[in-house]
XYZ file of C-alpha atoms in Angstrom:
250
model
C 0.000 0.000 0.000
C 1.684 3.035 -1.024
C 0.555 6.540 0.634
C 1.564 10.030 -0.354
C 3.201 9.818 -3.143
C 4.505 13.049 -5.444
C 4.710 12.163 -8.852
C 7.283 13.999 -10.716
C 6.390 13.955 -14.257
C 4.465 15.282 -17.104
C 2.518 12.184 -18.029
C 1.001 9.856 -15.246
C -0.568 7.271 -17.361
C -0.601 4.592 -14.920
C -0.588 3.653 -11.344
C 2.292 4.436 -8.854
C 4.522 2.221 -8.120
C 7.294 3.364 -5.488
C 7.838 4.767 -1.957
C 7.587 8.142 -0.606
C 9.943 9.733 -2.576
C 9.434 11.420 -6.380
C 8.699 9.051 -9.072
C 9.712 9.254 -12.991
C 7.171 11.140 -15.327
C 5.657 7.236 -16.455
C 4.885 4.870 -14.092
C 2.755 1.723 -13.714
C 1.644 -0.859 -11.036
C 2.838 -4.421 -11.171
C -0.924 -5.291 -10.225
C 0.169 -6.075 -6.407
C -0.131 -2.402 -5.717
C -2.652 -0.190 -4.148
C -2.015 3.506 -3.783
C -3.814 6.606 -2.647
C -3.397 10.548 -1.499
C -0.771 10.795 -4.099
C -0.176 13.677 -6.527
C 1.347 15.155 -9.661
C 1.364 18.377 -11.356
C -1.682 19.154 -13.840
C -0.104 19.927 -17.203
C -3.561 18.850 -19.306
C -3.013 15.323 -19.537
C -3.329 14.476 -16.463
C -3.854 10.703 -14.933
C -7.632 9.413 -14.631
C -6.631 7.752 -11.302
C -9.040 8.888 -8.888
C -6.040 8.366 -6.301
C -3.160 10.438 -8.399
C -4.467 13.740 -7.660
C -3.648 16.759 -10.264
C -2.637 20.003 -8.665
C -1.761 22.916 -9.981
C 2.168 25.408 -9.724
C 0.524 27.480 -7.265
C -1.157 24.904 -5.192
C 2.855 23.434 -5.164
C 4.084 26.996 -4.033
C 1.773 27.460 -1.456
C 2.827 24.464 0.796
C -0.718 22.954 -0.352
C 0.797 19.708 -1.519
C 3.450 19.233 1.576
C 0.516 19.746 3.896
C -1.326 17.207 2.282
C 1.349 14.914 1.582
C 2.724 15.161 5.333
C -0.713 14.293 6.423
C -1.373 13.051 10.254
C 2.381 12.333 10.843
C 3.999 14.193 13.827
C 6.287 17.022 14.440
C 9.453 14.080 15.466
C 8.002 11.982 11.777
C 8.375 14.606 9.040
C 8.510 13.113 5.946
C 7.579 15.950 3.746
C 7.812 19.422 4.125
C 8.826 22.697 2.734
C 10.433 25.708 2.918
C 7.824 28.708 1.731
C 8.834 32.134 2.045
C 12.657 33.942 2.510
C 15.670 33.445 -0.622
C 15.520 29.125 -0.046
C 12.073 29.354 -1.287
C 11.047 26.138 -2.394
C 8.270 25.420 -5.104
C 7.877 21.869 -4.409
C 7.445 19.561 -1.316
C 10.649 17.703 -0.386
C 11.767 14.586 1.837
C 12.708 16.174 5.132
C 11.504 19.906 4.436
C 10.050 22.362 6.832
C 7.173 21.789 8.310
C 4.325 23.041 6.961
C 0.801 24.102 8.805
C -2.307 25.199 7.193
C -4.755 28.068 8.459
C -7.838 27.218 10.338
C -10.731 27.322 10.311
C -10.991 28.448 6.666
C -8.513 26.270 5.010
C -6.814 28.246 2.155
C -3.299 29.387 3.771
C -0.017 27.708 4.315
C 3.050 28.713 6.596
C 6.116 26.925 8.230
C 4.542 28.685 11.565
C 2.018 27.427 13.743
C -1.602 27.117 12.155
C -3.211 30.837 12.134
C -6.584 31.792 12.308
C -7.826 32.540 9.117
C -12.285 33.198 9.070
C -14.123 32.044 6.230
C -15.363 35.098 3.666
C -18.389 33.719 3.622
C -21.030 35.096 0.964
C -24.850 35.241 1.709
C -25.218 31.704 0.326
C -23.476 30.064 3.118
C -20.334 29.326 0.989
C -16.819 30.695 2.001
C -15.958 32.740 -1.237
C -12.313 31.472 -0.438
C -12.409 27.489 0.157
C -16.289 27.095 -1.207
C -17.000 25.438 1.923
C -20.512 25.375 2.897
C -19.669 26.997 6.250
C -23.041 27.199 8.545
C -21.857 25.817 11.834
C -22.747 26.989 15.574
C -22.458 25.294 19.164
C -25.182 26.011 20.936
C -24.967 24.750 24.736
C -28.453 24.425 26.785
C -28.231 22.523 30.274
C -29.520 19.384 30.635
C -31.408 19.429 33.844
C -32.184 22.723 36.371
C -33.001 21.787 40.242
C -35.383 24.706 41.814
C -34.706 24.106 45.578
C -37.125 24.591 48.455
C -35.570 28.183 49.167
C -34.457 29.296 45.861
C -34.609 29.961 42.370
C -32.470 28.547 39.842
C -29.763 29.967 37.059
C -28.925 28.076 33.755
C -27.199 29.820 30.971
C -27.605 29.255 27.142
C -24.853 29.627 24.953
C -23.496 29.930 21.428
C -20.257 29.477 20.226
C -18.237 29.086 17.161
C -21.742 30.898 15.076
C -20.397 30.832 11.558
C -23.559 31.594 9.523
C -23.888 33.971 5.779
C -24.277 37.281 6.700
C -27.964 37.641 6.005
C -29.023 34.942 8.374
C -29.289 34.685 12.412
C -29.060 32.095 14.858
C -32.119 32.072 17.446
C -32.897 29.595 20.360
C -36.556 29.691 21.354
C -38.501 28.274 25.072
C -41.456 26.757 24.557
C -43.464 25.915 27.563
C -45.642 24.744 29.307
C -43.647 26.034 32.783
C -44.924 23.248 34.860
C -44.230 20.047 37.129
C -45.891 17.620 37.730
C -45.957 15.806 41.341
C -43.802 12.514 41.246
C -46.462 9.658 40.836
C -49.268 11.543 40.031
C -50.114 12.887 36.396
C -52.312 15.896 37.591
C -51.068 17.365 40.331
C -48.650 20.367 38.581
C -46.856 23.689 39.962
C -46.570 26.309 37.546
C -42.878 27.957 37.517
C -41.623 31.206 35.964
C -38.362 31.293 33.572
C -36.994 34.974 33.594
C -34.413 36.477 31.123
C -33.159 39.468 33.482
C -36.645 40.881 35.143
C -38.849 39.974 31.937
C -41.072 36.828 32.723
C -40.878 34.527 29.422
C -43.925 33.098 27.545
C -43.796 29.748 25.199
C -42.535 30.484 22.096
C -40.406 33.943 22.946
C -36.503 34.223 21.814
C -34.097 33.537 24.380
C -30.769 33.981 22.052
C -29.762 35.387 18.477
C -26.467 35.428 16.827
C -24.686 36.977 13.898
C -21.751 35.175 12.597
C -18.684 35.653 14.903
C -20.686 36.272 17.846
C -20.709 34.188 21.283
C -23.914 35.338 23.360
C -24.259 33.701 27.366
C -27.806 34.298 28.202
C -28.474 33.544 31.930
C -32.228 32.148 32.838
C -33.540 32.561 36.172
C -35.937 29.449 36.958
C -38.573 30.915 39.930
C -39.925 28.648 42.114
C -43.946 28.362 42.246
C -44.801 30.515 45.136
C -46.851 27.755 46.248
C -47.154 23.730 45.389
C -51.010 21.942 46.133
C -49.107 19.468 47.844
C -45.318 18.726 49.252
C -43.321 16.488 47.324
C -40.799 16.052 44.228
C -41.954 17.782 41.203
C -40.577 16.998 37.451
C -41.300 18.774 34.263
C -39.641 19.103 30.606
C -39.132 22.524 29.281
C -38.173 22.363 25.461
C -35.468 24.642 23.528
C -36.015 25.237 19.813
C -32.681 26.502 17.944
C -32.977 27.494 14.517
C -31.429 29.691 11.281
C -33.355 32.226 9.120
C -33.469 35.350 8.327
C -33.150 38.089 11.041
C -36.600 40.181 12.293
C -37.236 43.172 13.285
């Protein structure tokens, strides 16, 4: 099984056939061989393999090919790198080279440096205009369980994190109700409870959260304790979050 392979050559007709280390311009497989993440430079006749991947002088130059061809290895395991900017430029990956590291999270830049942060463009279709990445991605983080003690009310905080969304589009995380619980072992004995953002009382169905790409909102909730229960007891309810992307309202 041969892995990351650079084919040096103008016409890849074949398979590859080799190690890790640049191979002559035509090569073929003796049958016994299976390959894969290996590449060559696209000149216009360029292999079919599906596995011999075409790429062009400036995806060389950049470090793209190194990156790739490196892959998972370690920092003490470098089997390809390159050097990318300074007078030892290097167009091409080579055995033993510089390490290179690509940019995250939008994946289009690569330095002998530690990764750099590097935010998707991305266009009102979702898409980064750079790496055409469909890039609508959020964390949101809701609590999985609130206990209202005997003597006092509760706080849980929503989150969002990591909101990358187009630019005409918002991130919203809805309550819906009912606010109740219902006595342990019974099914209609029920408390009604109050959920608070700051000193406005929520109803089913209000927003709790929005976001705009980039942003990280920590909404805390204040769960109030029914002032008064028909009986004493345990009391258990569900209270459901609704998170969703659209267009932002006014």
């Amino acid at each position: 099984m041969l892995t990351r392979v650079l084919v040096n050559g103008a016409d890849v007709t074949g398979s590859v056939h080799g190690g890790y280390y640049t191979l002559p311009a035509q090569i073929y497989a003796d049958g016994s061989c299976y390959h894969s993440n290996c590449y060559c430079l696209a000149n216009g006749s360029d292999s079919t393999d599906k596995d011999i991947i075409a790429k062009t002088q400036a995806q060389f130059a950049s470090g793209e090919v190194a990156y790739l061809l490196q892959g998972t290895r370690t920092d003490t395991t470098i089997v390809w790198g390159q050097t990318l900017t300074g007078p030892n430029k290097q167009n091409y990956p080579v055995l033993r080279g510089e390490k290179v590291y690509r940019s995250t999270p939008c994946p289009t830049d690569y330095s002998n440096g530690e990764s750099k942060n590097k935010l998707h463009n991305i266009g009102t279709d979702g898409y980064c205009t750079v790496c055409k990445e469909l890039c609508i991605a959020y964390t949101v983080t809701i609590p999985a369980t609130v206990e209202l003690g005997n003597a006092a009310n509760a706080t849980a905080t929503i989150s969002a994190e990591n909101v990358t969304l187009p630019t005409d589009k918002t991130l919203k995380v809805t309550v819906n109700g009912p606010f109740t619980a219902t006595l342990v072992g019974t099914t209609d004995v029920t408390a009604h409870y109050t959920i608070k953002n700051g000193s406005t009382a929520l109803e089913s169905g209000d927003p709790v959260l929005t976001a705009k790409s980039g942003e990280s909102p920590k909404i805390p909730l204040t769960f109030v304790k029914p002032d008064a229960a028909p009986y004493a007891g345990s009391y258990t309810g569900t209270v459901t979050f609704e998170v969703s992307v659209g267009s932002p309202t006014t």
